[in-house]
XYZ file of C-alpha atoms in Angstrom:
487
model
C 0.000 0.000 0.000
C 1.537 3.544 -1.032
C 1.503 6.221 1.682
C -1.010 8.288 0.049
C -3.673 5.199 0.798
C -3.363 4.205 -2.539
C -3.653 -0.318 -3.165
C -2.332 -1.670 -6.689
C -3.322 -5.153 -7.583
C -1.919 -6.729 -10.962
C -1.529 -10.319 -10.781
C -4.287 -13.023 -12.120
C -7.254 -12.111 -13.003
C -9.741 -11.191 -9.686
C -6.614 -12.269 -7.432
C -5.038 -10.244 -5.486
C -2.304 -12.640 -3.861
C -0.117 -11.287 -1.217
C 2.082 -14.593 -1.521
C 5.962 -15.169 -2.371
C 4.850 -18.479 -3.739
C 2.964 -17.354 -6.975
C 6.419 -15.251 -7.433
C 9.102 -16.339 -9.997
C 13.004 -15.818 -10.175
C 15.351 -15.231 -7.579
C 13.269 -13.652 -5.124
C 10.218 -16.360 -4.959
C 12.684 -19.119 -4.614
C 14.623 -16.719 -1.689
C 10.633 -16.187 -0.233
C 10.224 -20.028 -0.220
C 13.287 -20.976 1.234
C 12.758 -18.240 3.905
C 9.085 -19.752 4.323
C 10.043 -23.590 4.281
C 12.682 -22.247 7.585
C 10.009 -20.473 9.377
C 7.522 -24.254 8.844
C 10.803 -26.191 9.994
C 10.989 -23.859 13.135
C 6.818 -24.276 13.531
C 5.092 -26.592 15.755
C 1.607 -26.879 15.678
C -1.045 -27.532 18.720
C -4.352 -28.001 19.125
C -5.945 -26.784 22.265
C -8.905 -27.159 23.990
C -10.906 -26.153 26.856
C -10.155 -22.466 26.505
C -13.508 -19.895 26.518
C -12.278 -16.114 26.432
C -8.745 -14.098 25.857
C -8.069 -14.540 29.740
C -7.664 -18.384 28.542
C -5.169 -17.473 25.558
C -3.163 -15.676 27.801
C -2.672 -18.438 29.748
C -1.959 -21.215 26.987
C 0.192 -17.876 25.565
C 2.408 -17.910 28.773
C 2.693 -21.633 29.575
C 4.250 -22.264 26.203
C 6.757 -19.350 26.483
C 8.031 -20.693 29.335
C 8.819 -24.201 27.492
C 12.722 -24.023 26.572
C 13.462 -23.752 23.598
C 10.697 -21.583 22.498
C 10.598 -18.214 20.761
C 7.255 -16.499 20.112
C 3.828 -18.179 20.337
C 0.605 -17.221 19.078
C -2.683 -18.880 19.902
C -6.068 -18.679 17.869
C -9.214 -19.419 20.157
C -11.378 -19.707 17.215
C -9.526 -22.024 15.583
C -8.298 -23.372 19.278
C -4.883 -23.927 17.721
C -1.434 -22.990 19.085
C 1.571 -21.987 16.885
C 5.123 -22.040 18.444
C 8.235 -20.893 16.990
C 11.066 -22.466 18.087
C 15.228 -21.902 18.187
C 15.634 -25.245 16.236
C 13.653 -28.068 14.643
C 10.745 -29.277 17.273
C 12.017 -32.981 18.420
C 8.958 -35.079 20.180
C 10.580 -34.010 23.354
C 10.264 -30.721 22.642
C 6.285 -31.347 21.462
C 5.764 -33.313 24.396
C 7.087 -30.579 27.146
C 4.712 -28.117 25.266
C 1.360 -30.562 25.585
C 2.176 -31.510 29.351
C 2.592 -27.510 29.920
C -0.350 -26.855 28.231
C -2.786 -30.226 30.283
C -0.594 -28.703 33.537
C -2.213 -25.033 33.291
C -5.726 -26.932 33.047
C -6.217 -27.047 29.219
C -6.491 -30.115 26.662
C -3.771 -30.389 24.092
C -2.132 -32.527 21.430
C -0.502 -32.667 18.467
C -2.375 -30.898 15.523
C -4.894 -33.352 14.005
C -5.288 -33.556 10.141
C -7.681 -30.548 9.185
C -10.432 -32.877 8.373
C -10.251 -35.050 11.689
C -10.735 -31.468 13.286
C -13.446 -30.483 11.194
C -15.336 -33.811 12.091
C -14.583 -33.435 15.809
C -15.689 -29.961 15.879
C -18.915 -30.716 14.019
C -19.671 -33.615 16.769
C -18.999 -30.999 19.121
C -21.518 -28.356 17.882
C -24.138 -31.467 18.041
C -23.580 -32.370 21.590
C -23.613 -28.648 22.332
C -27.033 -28.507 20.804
C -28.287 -31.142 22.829
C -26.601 -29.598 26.071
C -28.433 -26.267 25.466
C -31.923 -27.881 24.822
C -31.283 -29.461 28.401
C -30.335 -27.084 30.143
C -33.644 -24.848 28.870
C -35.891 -27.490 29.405
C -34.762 -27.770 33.233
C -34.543 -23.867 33.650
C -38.550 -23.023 32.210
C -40.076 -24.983 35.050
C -37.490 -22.731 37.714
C -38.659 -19.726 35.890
C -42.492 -20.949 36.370
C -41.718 -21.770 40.024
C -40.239 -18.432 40.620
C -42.183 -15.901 39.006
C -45.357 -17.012 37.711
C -47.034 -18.938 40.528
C -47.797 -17.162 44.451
C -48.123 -19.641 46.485
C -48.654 -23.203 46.625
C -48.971 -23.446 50.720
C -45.918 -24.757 53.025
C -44.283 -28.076 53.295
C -43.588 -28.348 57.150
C -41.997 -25.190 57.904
C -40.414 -24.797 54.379
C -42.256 -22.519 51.578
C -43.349 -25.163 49.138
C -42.931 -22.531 46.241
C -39.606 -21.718 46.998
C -38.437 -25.356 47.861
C -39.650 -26.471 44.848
C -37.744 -23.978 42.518
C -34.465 -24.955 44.576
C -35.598 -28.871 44.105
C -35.912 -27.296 39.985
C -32.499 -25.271 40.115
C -30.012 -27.672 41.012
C -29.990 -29.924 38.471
C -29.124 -26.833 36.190
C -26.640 -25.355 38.165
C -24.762 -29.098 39.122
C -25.126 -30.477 35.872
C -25.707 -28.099 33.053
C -23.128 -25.418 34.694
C -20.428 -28.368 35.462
C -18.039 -26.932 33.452
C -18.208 -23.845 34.247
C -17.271 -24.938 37.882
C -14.570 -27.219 36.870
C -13.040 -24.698 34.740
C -13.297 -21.989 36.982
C -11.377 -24.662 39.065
C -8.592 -25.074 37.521
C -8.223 -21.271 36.806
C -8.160 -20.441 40.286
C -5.987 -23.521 41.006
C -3.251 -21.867 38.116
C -3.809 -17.946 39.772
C -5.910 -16.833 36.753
C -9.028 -15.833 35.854
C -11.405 -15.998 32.907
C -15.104 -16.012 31.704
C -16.348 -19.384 33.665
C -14.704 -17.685 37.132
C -17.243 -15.339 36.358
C -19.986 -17.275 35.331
C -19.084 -19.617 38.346
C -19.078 -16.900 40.762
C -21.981 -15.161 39.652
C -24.538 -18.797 39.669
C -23.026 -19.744 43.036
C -23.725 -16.491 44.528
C -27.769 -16.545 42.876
C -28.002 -20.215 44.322
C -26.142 -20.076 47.571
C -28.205 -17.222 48.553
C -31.396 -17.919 47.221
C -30.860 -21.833 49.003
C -30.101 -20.100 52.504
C -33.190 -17.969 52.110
C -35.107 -21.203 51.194
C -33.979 -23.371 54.253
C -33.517 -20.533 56.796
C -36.986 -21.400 58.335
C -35.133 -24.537 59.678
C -31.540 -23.154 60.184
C -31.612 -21.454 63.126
C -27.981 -20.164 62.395
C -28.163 -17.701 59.935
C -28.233 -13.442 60.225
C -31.432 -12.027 60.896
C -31.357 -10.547 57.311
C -31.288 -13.652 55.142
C -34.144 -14.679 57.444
C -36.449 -11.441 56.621
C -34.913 -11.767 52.821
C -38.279 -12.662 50.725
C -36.773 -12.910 47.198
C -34.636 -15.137 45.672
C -32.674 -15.838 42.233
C -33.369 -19.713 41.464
C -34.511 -18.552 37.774
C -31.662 -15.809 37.395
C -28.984 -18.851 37.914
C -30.429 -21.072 35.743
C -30.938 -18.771 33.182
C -27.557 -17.346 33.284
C -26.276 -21.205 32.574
C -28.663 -21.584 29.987
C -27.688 -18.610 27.850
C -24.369 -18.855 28.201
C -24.577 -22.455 27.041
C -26.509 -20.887 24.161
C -24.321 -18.125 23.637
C -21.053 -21.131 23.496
C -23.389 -22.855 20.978
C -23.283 -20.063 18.481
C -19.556 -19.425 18.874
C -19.164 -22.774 18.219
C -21.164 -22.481 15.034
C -19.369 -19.659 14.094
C -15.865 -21.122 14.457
C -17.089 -23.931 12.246
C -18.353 -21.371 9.308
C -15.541 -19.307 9.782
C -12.998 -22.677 8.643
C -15.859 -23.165 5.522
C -13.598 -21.834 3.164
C -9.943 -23.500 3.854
C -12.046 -27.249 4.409
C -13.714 -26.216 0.878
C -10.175 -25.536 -0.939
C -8.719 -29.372 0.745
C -12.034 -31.022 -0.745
C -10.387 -29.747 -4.255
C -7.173 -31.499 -3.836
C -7.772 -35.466 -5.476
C -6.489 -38.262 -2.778
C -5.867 -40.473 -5.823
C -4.855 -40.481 -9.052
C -4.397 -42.144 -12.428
C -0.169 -43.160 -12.813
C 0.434 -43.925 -16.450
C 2.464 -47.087 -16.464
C 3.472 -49.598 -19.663
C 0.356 -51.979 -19.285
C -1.861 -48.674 -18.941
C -3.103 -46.527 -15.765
C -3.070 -47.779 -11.839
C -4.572 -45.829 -9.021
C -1.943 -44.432 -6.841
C -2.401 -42.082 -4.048
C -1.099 -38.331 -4.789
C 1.508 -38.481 -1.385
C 3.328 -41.471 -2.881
C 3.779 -39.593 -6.906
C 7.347 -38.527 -6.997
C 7.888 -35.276 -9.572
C 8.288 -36.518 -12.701
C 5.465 -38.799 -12.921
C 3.129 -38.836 -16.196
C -0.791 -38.857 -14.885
C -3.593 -39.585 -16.877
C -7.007 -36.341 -16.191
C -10.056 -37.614 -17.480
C -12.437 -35.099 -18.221
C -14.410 -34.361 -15.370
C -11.851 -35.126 -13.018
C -9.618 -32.703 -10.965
C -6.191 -32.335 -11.918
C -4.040 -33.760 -8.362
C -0.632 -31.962 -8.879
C 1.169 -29.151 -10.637
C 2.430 -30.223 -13.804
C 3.149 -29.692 -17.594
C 0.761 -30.796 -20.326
C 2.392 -33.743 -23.053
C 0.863 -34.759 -26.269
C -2.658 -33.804 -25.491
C -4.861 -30.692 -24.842
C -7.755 -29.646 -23.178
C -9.980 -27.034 -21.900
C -9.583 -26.525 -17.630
C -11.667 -24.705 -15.402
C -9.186 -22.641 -13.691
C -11.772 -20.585 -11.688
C -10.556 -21.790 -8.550
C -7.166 -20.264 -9.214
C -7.504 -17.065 -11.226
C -11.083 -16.309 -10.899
C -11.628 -16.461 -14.815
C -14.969 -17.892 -15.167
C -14.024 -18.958 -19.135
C -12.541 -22.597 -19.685
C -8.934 -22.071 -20.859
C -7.158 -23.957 -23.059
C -3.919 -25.851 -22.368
C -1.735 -27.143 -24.883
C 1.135 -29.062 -24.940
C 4.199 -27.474 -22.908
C 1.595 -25.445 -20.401
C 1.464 -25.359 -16.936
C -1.527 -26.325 -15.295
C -2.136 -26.295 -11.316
C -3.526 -28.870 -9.294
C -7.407 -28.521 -8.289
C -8.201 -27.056 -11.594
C -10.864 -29.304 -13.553
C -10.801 -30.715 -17.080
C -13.937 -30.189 -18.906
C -13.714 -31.686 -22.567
C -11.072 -34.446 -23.318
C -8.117 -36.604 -21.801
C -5.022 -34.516 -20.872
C -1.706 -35.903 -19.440
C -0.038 -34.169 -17.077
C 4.044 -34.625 -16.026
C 3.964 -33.240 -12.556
C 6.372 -30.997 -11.230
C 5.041 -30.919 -7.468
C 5.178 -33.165 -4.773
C 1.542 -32.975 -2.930
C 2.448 -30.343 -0.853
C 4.242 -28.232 -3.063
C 1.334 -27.394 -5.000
C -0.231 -23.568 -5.857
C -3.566 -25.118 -4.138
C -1.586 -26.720 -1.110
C 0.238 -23.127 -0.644
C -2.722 -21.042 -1.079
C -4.097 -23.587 1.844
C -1.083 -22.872 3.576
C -1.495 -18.960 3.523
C -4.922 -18.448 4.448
C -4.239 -21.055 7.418
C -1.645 -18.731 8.260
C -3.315 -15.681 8.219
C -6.358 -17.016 9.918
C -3.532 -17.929 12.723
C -2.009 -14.978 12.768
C -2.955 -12.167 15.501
C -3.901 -8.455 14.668
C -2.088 -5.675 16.318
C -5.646 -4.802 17.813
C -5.925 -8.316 19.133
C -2.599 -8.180 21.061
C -4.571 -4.877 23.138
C -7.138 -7.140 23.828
C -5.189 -9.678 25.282
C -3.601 -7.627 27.445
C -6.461 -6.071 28.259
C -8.127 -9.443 29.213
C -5.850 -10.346 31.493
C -6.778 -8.115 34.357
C -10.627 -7.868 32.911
C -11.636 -10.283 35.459
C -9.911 -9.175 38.516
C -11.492 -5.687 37.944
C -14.676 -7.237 37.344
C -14.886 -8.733 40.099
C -13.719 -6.201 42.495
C -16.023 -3.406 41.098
C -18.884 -6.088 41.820
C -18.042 -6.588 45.126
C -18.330 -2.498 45.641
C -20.706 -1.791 43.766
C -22.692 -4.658 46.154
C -20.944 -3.177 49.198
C -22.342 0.366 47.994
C -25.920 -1.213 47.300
C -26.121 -2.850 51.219
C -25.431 0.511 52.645
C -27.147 3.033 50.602
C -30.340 0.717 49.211
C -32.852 3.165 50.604
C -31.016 6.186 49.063
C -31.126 4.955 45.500
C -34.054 3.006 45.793
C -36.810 4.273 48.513
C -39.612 2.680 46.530
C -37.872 -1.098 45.870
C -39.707 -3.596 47.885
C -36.484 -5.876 48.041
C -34.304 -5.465 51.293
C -30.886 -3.936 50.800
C -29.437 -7.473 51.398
C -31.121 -8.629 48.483
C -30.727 -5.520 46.005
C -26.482 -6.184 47.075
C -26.620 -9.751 45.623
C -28.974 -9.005 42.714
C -25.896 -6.494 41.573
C -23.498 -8.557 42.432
C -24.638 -11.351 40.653
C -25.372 -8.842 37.663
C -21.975 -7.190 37.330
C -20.416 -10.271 37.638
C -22.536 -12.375 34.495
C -23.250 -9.589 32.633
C -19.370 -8.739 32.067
C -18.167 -12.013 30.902
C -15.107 -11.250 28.486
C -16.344 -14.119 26.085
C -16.621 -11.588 23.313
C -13.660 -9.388 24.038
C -11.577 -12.727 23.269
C -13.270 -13.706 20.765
C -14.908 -10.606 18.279
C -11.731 -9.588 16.946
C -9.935 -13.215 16.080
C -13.392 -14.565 14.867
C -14.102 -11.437 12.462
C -10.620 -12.009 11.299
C -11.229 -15.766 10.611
C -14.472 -15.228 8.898
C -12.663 -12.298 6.868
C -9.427 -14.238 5.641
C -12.023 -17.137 4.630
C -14.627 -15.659 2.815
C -11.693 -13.281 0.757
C -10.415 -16.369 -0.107
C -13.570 -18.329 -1.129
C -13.809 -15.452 -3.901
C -9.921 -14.999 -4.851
C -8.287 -13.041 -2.465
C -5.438 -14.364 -0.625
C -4.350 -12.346 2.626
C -0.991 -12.536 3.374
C -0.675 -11.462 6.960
C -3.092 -10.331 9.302
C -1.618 -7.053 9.622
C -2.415 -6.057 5.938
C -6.277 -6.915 6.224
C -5.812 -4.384 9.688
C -4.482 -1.368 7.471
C -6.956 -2.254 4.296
C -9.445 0.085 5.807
C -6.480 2.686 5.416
C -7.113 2.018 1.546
C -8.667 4.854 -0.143
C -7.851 4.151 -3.971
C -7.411 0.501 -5.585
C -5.641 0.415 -8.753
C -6.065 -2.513 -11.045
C -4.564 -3.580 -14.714
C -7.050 -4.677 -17.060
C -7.017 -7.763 -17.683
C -10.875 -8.321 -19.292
C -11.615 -10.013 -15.581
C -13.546 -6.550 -14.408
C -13.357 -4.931 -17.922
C -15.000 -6.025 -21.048
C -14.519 -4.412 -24.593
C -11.844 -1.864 -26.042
C-alpha cells in the first residue's frame, strides 16, 4: 500500500495474492526458502478447553516458558497454538509443550489432520445442541416456580414454592453449569481468571443465597437478614447457565463457518490419481507420486498436482485459481495447477510438485496462516483481558458493598431489602461482564474475513495487511478483461 492510501493489484485475473509463492526468479525461490525455515521452526497444537482471551493468555504464557521456544501465538477460534522455536521441534520438545499446556488446566495434542478437526468440531456443535436444549428445558419450570405462581402453601416449615424452585435449580446449576465450575477450578488452582470464574461466581452467589433464604426457616444459624430476605434468584442462575450455554453454541457455530472456506479448498485437492504405467493406468495415491510422474485427467476429473501438459490438450476450469470464469485452453508445454478441472477431453499431465508443493496446497497454507495470525488490535485485547476479570470482580463486590449501605437512598420505593438488592448487583456485574466476546470478536471477524476473501480470490498474506486495508482509499487494477469487457 503507497503512503497516500493508494492499493495496486496486478496479478491473475480477480486475485489479489499477497504470496511469495505465486512469485518467480530469484526472489520467490529466496521467499520459499525463507518460508520452508520459518515451517521447519513451527510446531503446531491443538488446544482445547479455553472460553475467552483470559484463557489465551494463559496457553500464551505456559508455552513461552517451554525451553526452547521463541514467540507463540494462539487462535481461540480455531483453538490452535503456533510455536516458533530456536531449532527443529524434536517429540521431546512437542511433548514438554502438551504436558505444559494439560498442567495449566487445558487439553492439548498434536495438531490433528484438518479434516479429523473439522469432524470433531462438528460432533462438538451437536452435543452442544443437545446440552443447550437441556439445560432450557430444566430452567422453564425454575422460571415458572419463581415468578409465575404465588403460592402453593408450606411443606412443614419450608415454603413449598420456593423449595420447589431450589428442588428445579439444582440440576441446572450441578449439571448443566459443570463446566463452568470445573473450569473456573482449575483457573483459580493456576492464579488466573477468565469467563467461567465469572460465570461460576456469579450462579453460586444466585443459588447459595437464594438456598439459605429457602432453608432458613429450619436453620436457626443464619443473620437475621437472610431470614427477613423474601426474594430469591433460582430462575436468574439457571438462566444465566442456559444462555451462556446458548451463547457457546453459536460461537461454536461460528468457528465452524468461519474454517468453511480453507475445508472447501482441501475437498479440491484429489487423494488419488491415475499413474500412467506400460500396461496402462493404476490408481496411486497423490503423497506417494514422486515429480516426474506422467498422470492420466479424465475429463471431469480434478487435476491432483502441478504439472506440464504432453501430447494432449484440453480445456480446464481454472476458476478456482484465477477467478476467470471462461474454460482455458492448455496445450502441450503449459502449466496447469492442481485442483483445476478438465472439462472436454483426456489430458496428461508430467507433474512438477510433490503434494504439498502445489499452488492449491500453498494457497491452503497462507490463508491457514493468516487465519492464525494475531492483529495488532488483538494483542490490546489480550492484554487487556488479562486483568478484565480481577477488575470485574472487584467493582462487583463495591458496587454490592455500595448497594447494602445506601439501598434506601437509590431506591426508597424497591420492595427488596438492601441485602437482596447487594446480591442481585453482584450477581449482575459479575454475568453480565463475561469477556467471552472481548476474546473472541476480533480473532473470529478475522477468521471469517481471511475465509470468505479467499472463497472469492483473495489471498491475505498477513493479518496485519487486512488491519491497514481500511487505510485504503484508492485501488488500482490492470485490465485484464476479468472486471473490464470491450476496447
Amino acid at each position: 500500500m503507497a503512503k497516500d492510501g493508494t492499493a495496486w493489484a496486478g496479478c491473475a485475473p480477480a486475485v489479489a495474492v499477497a504470496s511469495p509463492w505465486t512469485n518467480n526468479g530469484k526472489k520467490g525461490n529466496a521467499a520459499r526458502i525463507e518460508a520452508r525455515t520459518v515451517e521447519e521452526h513451527q510446531l503446531s497444537l491443538s488446544v482445547t478447553g479455553m472460553s475467552c482471551a483470559a484463557c489465551v493468555a494463559s496457553v500464551e504464557r505456559v508455552l513461552s516458558g517451554v525451553e526452547g521456544v521463541r514467540s507463540v501465538s494462539v487462535n481461540l477460534p480455531l483453538e490452535k497454538a503456533v510455536v516458533q522455536l530456536e531449532h527443529p521441534p524434536s517429540d521431546g520438545q512437542q511433548d514438554a509443550c502438551i504436558a505444559a499446556v494439560k498442567g495449566a488446566g487445558f487439553g492439548a495434542s498434536a495438531l490433528l489432520p484438518a479434516l479429523e478437526v473439522r469432524r470433531h468440531n462438528e460432533q462438538n456443535v451437536a452435543a452442544q445442541r443437545r446440552q443447550v436444549a437441556l439445560a432450557f428445558a430444566l430452567a422453564l419450570p425454575v422460571f415458572l416456580l419463581s415468578m409465575a405462581l404465588d403460592d402453593l402453601g408450606s411443606a412443614g416449615p419450608l415454603d413449598l414454592r420456593l423449595t420447589l424452585a431450589m428442588l428445579a435449580a439444582l440440576p441446572v446449576y450441578l449439571y448443566s453449569g459443570a463446566e463452568f465450575h470445573r473450569q473456573a477450578w482449575v483457573a483459580l488452582r493456576r492464579g488466573t481468571a477468565n469467563m467461567d470464574v465469572l460465570v461460576h461466581l456469579g450462579t453460586t452467589v444466585a443459588m447459595v443465597w437464594s438456598c439459605l433464604v429457602t432453608l432458613s426457616p429450619v436453620l436457626g444459624f443464619l443473620p437475621a437478614f437472610v431470614g427477613e430476605a423474601e426474594h430469591v434468584f433460582f430462575d436468574g442462575a439457571a438462566f444465566i447457565i442456559a444462555f451462556v450455554l446458548l451463547g457457546n453454541l453459536l460461537e461454536a457455530n461460528a468457528k465452524l463457518k468461519a474454517t468453511d472456506a480453507v475445508h472447501g479448498l482441501m475437498r479440491l485437492q484429489p487423494k488419488e490419481a491415475w499413474v500412467v504405467v506400460d500396461e496402462g493406468t493404476v490408481g496411486t495415491p497423490v503423497e506417494e507420486i514422486a515429480r516426474g510422474t506422467l498422470l492420466k485427467v479424465r475429463a471431469g476429473e480434478t487435476v491432483p498436482l502441478d504439472g506440464e501438459v504432453e501430447n494432449s490438450t484440453a480445456l480446464l476450469d481454472e476458476s478456482m485459481m484465477t477467478g476467470e470464469s471462461f474454460p482455458v485452453r492448455k496445450n502441450e508445454g503449459d502449466t496447469v495447477s492442481a485442483g483445476t478441472i478438465v472439462l472436454d477431453s483426456t489430458l496428461y499431465v508430467r507433474t512438477t510438485s510433490l503434494v504439498g508443493d502445489t499452488m492449491l496446497a500453498n494457497v491452503i497454507r497462507l490463508v491457514d496462516e493468516a487465519q492464525t495470525g494475531k492483529a495488532p488490535i488483538q494483542r490490546l485485547v489480550d492484554r487487556v483481558a488479562s486483568v478484565f476479570v480481577p477488575v470485574v470482580v472487584l467493582a462487583a463486590l463495591l458496587a454490592a458493598a455500595v448497594w447494602w449501605a445506601m439501598a434506601e437512598t437509590l431506591a426508597p420505593n424497591s420492595s427488596m431489602a438492601p441485602s437482596e438488592m447487594a446480591i442481585m448487583v453482584l450477581v449482575s456485574t459479575l454475568v453480565i461482564a463475561c469477556p467471552c466476546a472481548l476474546g473472541l470478536a476480533t480473532p473470529t471477524a478475522l477468521v471469517v474475513g481471511t475465509g470468505r476473501g479467499a472463497r472469492y480470490g483473495l489471498l491475505i498474506k498477513g493479518i496485519e495487511a487486512l488491519e491497514q486495508a481500511h487505510a485504503t482509499s484508492t485501488v488500482v487494477l490492470d485490465k485484464t478483461g476479468t472486471i473490464t469487457a470491450g476496447a
